[in-house]
mmCIF file of C-alpha atoms in Angstrom:
data_model
loop_
_atom_site.group_PDB
_atom_site.id
_atom_site.type_symbol
_atom_site.label_atom_id
_atom_site.label_comp_id
_atom_site.label_asym_id
_atom_site.label_seq_id
_atom_site.Cartn_x
_atom_site.Cartn_y
_atom_site.Cartn_z
ATOM 1 C CA GLU R 620 117.918 66.439 146.317
ATOM 2 C CA ASP R 621 119.963 64.965 148.549
ATOM 3 C CA GLN R 622 122.294 68.083 150.208
ATOM 4 C CA VAL R 623 125.087 68.493 152.189
ATOM 5 C CA THR R 624 126.694 71.041 153.297
ATOM 6 C CA GLN R 625 129.237 72.609 155.676
ATOM 7 C CA SER R 626 130.203 75.467 157.766
ATOM 8 C CA PRO R 627 131.522 77.505 158.132
ATOM 9 C CA GLU R 628 133.664 77.442 154.938
ATOM 10 C CA ALA R 629 137.374 78.603 156.323
ATOM 11 C CA LEU R 630 137.835 78.893 160.379
ATOM 12 C CA ARG R 631 140.757 80.062 162.321
ATOM 13 C CA LEU R 632 141.537 79.572 165.783
ATOM 14 C CA GLN R 633 144.211 80.439 168.122
ATOM 15 C CA GLU R 634 146.607 77.171 169.590
ATOM 16 C CA GLY R 635 143.888 75.721 172.719
ATOM 17 C CA GLU R 636 140.926 77.800 171.183
ATOM 18 C CA SER R 637 138.370 74.560 171.119
ATOM 19 C CA SER R 638 135.893 75.106 168.129
ATOM 20 C CA SER R 639 132.650 73.344 165.356
ATOM 21 C CA LEU R 640 132.456 72.155 162.394
ATOM 22 C CA ASN R 641 129.680 71.363 161.696
ATOM 23 C CA CYS R 642 127.293 69.422 158.280
ATOM 24 C CA SER R 643 123.744 69.469 157.431
ATOM 25 C CA TYR R 644 122.004 67.328 155.353
ATOM 26 C CA THR R 645 119.545 66.422 153.683
ATOM 27 C CA VAL R 646 118.797 62.979 152.402
ATOM 28 C CA SER R 647 116.342 60.244 151.793
ATOM 29 C CA GLY R 648 117.672 57.570 154.821
ATOM 30 C CA LEU R 649 120.993 57.331 155.937
ATOM 31 C CA ARG R 650 123.740 54.419 156.290
ATOM 32 C CA GLY R 651 126.238 56.432 157.279
ATOM 33 C CA LEU R 652 128.657 59.103 157.707
ATOM 34 C CA PHE R 653 131.854 60.121 157.097
ATOM 35 C CA TRP R 654 134.822 62.610 158.010
ATOM 36 C CA TYR R 655 137.394 63.000 156.552
ATOM 37 C CA ARG R 656 140.534 64.887 156.832
ATOM 38 C CA GLN R 657 142.538 66.525 153.692
ATOM 39 C CA ASP R 658 146.175 67.759 154.236
ATOM 40 C CA PRO R 659 147.536 70.534 151.321
ATOM 41 C CA GLY R 660 148.482 68.488 148.010
ATOM 42 C CA LYS R 661 147.092 65.821 149.694
ATOM 43 C CA GLY R 662 144.271 62.340 149.473
ATOM 44 C CA PRO R 663 141.289 61.909 151.937
ATOM 45 C CA GLU R 664 142.320 60.599 155.048
ATOM 46 C CA PHE R 665 139.655 58.422 157.156
ATOM 47 C CA LEU R 666 138.618 59.979 160.075
ATOM 48 C CA PHE R 667 135.070 58.850 161.656
ATOM 49 C CA THR R 668 132.408 56.832 160.565
ATOM 50 C CA LEU R 669 129.011 57.964 162.233
ATOM 51 C CA TYR R 670 126.017 55.438 161.596
ATOM 52 C CA SER R 671 123.135 56.646 163.968
ATOM 53 C CA ALA R 672 121.342 59.476 165.769
ATOM 54 C CA GLY R 673 123.140 60.150 169.433
ATOM 55 C CA GLU R 674 125.978 57.935 168.620
ATOM 56 C CA GLU R 675 129.578 59.563 169.497
ATOM 57 C CA LYS R 676 133.340 59.716 167.843
ATOM 58 C CA GLU R 677 137.004 60.827 169.217
ATOM 59 C CA LYS R 678 139.943 59.988 168.617
ATOM 60 C CA GLU R 679 142.972 62.540 170.351
ATOM 61 C CA ARG R 680 141.270 66.203 169.887
ATOM 62 C CA LEU R 681 139.159 65.193 167.901
ATOM 63 C CA LYS R 682 135.200 64.714 168.414
ATOM 64 C CA ALA R 683 132.757 63.293 165.860
ATOM 65 C CA THR R 684 128.579 63.027 166.444
ATOM 66 C CA LEU R 685 125.435 62.742 164.754
ATOM 67 C CA THR R 686 121.594 64.209 164.876
ATOM 68 C CA LYS R 687 118.615 63.518 162.955
ATOM 69 C CA LYS R 688 119.791 66.757 159.826
ATOM 70 C CA GLU R 689 123.567 67.502 160.804
ATOM 71 C CA SER R 690 126.906 66.532 162.679
ATOM 72 C CA PHE R 691 129.187 68.044 164.605
ATOM 73 C CA LEU R 692 133.521 67.817 164.479
ATOM 74 C CA HIS R 693 135.254 69.438 167.687
ATOM 75 C CA ILE R 694 138.126 70.282 168.211
ATOM 76 C CA THR R 695 139.288 70.626 171.747
ATOM 77 C CA ALA R 696 142.140 72.908 172.140
ATOM 78 C CA PRO R 697 143.962 71.953 169.283
ATOM 79 C CA LYS R 698 146.962 72.802 167.778
ATOM 80 C CA PRO R 699 148.827 73.531 164.173
ATOM 81 C CA GLU R 700 149.178 69.824 163.467
ATOM 82 C CA ASP R 701 145.507 69.952 163.028
ATOM 83 C CA SER R 702 145.427 72.724 160.168
ATOM 84 C CA ALA R 703 143.216 70.460 157.084
ATOM 85 C CA THR R 704 140.626 70.795 155.236
ATOM 86 C CA TYR R 705 138.070 68.533 156.990
ATOM 87 C CA LEU R 706 135.364 67.187 154.892
ATOM 88 C CA CYS R 707 132.050 65.169 155.766
ATOM 89 C CA ALA R 708 130.136 62.810 153.320
ATOM 90 C CA VAL R 709 126.981 60.949 153.371
ATOM 91 C CA HIS R 710 125.860 57.844 152.372
ATOM 92 C CA THR R 711 122.545 57.105 151.923
ATOM 93 C CA THR R 712 119.675 54.153 151.175
ATOM 94 C CA ASP R 713 119.395 54.634 147.658
ATOM 95 C CA SER R 714 123.147 54.993 146.573
ATOM 96 C CA TRP R 715 124.752 52.400 147.779
ATOM 97 C CA GLY R 716 128.358 52.447 147.798
ATOM 98 C CA LYS R 717 128.216 56.302 146.047
ATOM 99 C CA LEU R 718 129.354 58.864 149.161
ATOM 100 C CA GLN R 719 128.194 62.259 148.329
ATOM 101 C CA PHE R 720 130.408 65.546 150.042
ATOM 102 C CA GLY R 721 130.120 68.553 151.645
ATOM 103 C CA ALA R 722 132.867 71.401 149.578
ATOM 104 C CA GLY R 723 134.550 70.991 153.062
ATOM 105 C CA THR R 724 136.083 73.230 155.654
ATOM 106 C CA GLN R 725 139.246 74.890 155.949
ATOM 107 C CA VAL R 726 140.628 74.519 159.884
ATOM 108 C CA VAL R 727 143.477 76.909 160.063
ATOM 109 C CA VAL R 728 145.805 77.119 163.756
ATOM 110 C CA THR R 729 148.068 79.666 165.066
ATOM 111 C CA PRO R 730 150.634 78.751 167.487
ATOM 112 C CA ASN G 930 150.816 47.532 152.123
ATOM 113 C CA ALA G 931 151.597 50.665 149.463
ATOM 114 C CA GLY G 932 147.285 51.039 149.992
ATOM 115 C CA VAL G 933 145.604 53.305 146.675
ATOM 116 C CA THR G 934 148.535 54.242 144.418
ATOM 117 C CA GLN G 935 148.322 56.534 141.792
ATOM 118 C CA THR G 936 150.078 57.456 138.629
ATOM 119 C CA PRO G 937 150.583 60.032 137.033
ATOM 120 C CA LYS G 938 151.177 62.939 139.798
ATOM 121 C CA PHE G 939 150.640 65.312 137.094
ATOM 122 C CA GLN G 940 149.717 65.697 133.788
ATOM 123 C CA VAL G 941 149.487 68.635 130.956
ATOM 124 C CA LEU G 942 147.414 67.383 128.023
ATOM 125 C CA LYS G 943 145.949 69.628 124.923
ATOM 126 C CA THR G 944 142.856 69.474 124.025
ATOM 127 C CA GLY G 945 141.974 66.467 122.118
ATOM 128 C CA GLN G 946 144.080 64.498 123.953
ATOM 129 C CA SER G 947 143.109 61.024 125.813
ATOM 130 C CA MET G 948 145.203 59.418 128.358
ATOM 131 C CA THR G 949 144.085 56.682 131.383
ATOM 132 C CA LEU G 950 144.989 57.773 135.545
ATOM 133 C CA GLN G 951 146.613 54.410 136.251
ATOM 134 C CA CYS G 952 144.985 53.625 140.158
ATOM 135 C CA ALA G 953 145.735 50.370 141.611
ATOM 136 C CA GLN G 954 145.465 49.403 145.567
ATOM 137 C CA ASP G 955 146.457 45.974 147.486
ATOM 138 C CA MET G 956 143.840 46.089 150.432
ATOM 139 C CA ASN G 957 141.731 43.687 148.328
ATOM 140 C CA HIS G 958 139.173 45.861 148.385
ATOM 141 C CA GLU G 959 136.004 44.884 146.227
ATOM 142 C CA TYR G 960 135.176 48.698 145.447
ATOM 143 C CA MET G 961 136.782 51.269 143.592
ATOM 144 C CA SER G 962 135.993 55.271 142.771
ATOM 145 C CA TRP G 963 137.086 57.463 140.712
ATOM 146 C CA TYR G 964 135.829 61.044 141.908
ATOM 147 C CA ARG G 965 137.325 65.179 140.742
ATOM 148 C CA GLN G 966 137.768 67.456 143.165
ATOM 149 C CA ASP G 967 137.140 71.063 142.180
ATOM 150 C CA PRO G 968 137.964 74.552 144.170
ATOM 151 C CA GLY G 969 134.086 74.623 145.829
ATOM 152 C CA MET G 970 132.850 71.573 144.742
ATOM 153 C CA GLY G 971 134.250 68.929 147.263
ATOM 154 C CA LEU G 972 135.082 65.341 145.536
ATOM 155 C CA ARG G 973 131.924 64.766 142.779
ATOM 156 C CA LEU G 974 131.935 60.803 142.247
ATOM 157 C CA ILE G 975 132.996 59.526 138.608
ATOM 158 C CA HIS G 976 132.048 56.171 138.013
ATOM 159 C CA TYR G 977 132.726 53.456 141.187
ATOM 160 C CA SER G 978 132.834 49.687 140.767
ATOM 161 C CA VAL G 979 131.743 47.593 143.266
ATOM 162 C CA GLY G 980 133.921 43.919 141.662
ATOM 163 C CA ALA G 981 135.593 42.741 138.694
ATOM 164 C CA GLY G 982 134.115 42.678 135.471
ATOM 165 C CA ILE G 983 131.416 45.671 137.359
ATOM 166 C CA THR G 984 131.394 49.405 137.018
ATOM 167 C CA ASP G 985 128.551 52.221 137.377
ATOM 168 C CA GLN G 986 127.927 55.574 136.744
ATOM 169 C CA GLY G 987 128.758 58.483 139.503
ATOM 170 C CA GLU G 988 127.358 62.169 139.482
ATOM 171 C CA VAL G 989 129.449 63.421 136.416
ATOM 172 C CA PRO G 990 130.324 60.494 134.284
ATOM 173 C CA ASN G 991 131.034 61.930 130.751
ATOM 174 C CA GLY G 992 134.216 62.279 129.008
ATOM 175 C CA TYR G 993 135.486 59.811 131.423
ATOM 176 C CA ASN G 994 135.292 55.744 130.841
ATOM 177 C CA VAL G 995 136.552 52.784 132.992
ATOM 178 C CA SER G 996 136.612 49.152 133.432
ATOM 179 C CA ARG G 997 137.842 46.287 135.673
ATOM 180 C CA SER G 998 139.635 43.835 134.141
ATOM 181 C CA THR G 999 140.648 43.021 138.131
ATOM 182 C CA THR G 1000 140.397 43.140 141.902
ATOM 183 C CA GLU G 1001 143.537 45.110 142.066
ATOM 184 C CA ASP G 1002 143.000 47.205 139.606
ATOM 185 C CA PHE G 1003 141.226 50.576 138.032
ATOM 186 C CA PRO G 1004 141.910 52.563 135.055
ATOM 187 C CA LEU G 1005 140.432 56.117 134.254
ATOM 188 C CA ARG G 1006 140.444 56.767 129.885
ATOM 189 C CA LEU G 1007 140.318 60.546 129.427
ATOM 190 C CA LEU G 1008 138.505 60.027 125.243
ATOM 191 C CA SER G 1009 139.014 63.821 123.494
ATOM 192 C CA ALA G 1010 140.225 65.522 126.734
ATOM 193 C CA ALA G 1011 138.796 69.359 127.199
ATOM 194 C CA PRO G 1012 139.583 72.217 129.305
ATOM 195 C CA SER G 1013 136.173 71.384 131.560
ATOM 196 C CA GLN G 1014 138.345 68.295 133.229
ATOM 197 C CA THR G 1015 140.942 70.582 134.635
ATOM 198 C CA SER G 1016 141.079 68.738 137.905
ATOM 199 C CA VAL G 1017 142.637 66.456 140.608
ATOM 200 C CA TYR G 1018 141.323 63.161 140.132
ATOM 201 C CA PHE G 1019 141.722 60.829 143.008
ATOM 202 C CA CYS G 1020 140.741 57.384 143.447
ATOM 203 C CA ALA G 1021 138.745 54.998 146.636
ATOM 204 C CA SER G 1022 139.128 51.241 147.189
ATOM 205 C CA SER G 1023 136.832 50.214 150.312
ATOM 206 C CA PRO G 1024 136.861 47.041 151.465
ATOM 207 C CA LYS G 1025 132.328 47.288 151.952
ATOM 208 C CA GLY G 1026 132.099 50.539 149.955
ATOM 209 C CA TYR G 1027 131.214 52.376 153.395
ATOM 210 C CA GLU G 1028 134.640 53.605 154.666
ATOM 211 C CA GLN G 1029 136.839 54.683 152.122
ATOM 212 C CA TYR G 1030 140.187 54.985 151.298
ATOM 213 C CA PHE G 1031 141.536 57.272 149.251
ATOM 214 C CA GLY G 1032 144.740 57.364 146.839
ATOM 215 C CA PRO G 1033 147.483 60.652 146.681
ATOM 216 C CA GLY G 1034 145.821 62.332 143.346
ATOM 217 C CA THR G 1035 146.638 62.666 139.622
ATOM 218 C CA ARG G 1036 146.212 66.474 139.326
ATOM 219 C CA LEU G 1037 145.016 67.392 135.228
ATOM 220 C CA THR G 1038 145.580 70.502 133.696
ATOM 221 C CA VAL G 1039 144.147 70.393 129.831
ATOM 222 C CA THR G 1040 145.139 73.711 127.774
#
């Protein structure tokens, strides 16, 4: 059975304190791995897609990386506006169009 | 472009009542889907559609019905509401079934 696990469940950071979020996955075959940001009371906002091991994507203070078993979302020198829940999802080869989501990591960045 | 829109934003139903959650997109995306989000469980796929006239079940389809008569609209029907259907519902669309773009959500309470 396909599984997506995110850790930690919650993360509290000081402004400027870099850290990483983990998304580990066990799937039959990976088509793509997606990262989303979700603010309270809003829908998830698409951030990145990663397709193959070794791939990296960057956007402002966020950098996503992918290995054969997990993905990391690195937050460099975070600011309070980076506070959100970060979700990862996988798209597998035997379930076209169906995303399977992890439970998310809630990040709080304090000034 | 308005993107993905959902109505209503909030709804309270009594057990046994039926209702339809509306979803529309103006991006001419072929793929649309419905998710529910519950605390600690992440987003779970209810139903999805790969084009007008074509729908299929996701992970948690029981108690819900969908149809897709146009590219733009993908309504979700609750046939006989139950307290277990209390959740936040998100509609999403995608040009190819990969990156999905989410609406703002409908918060449903069933008493």
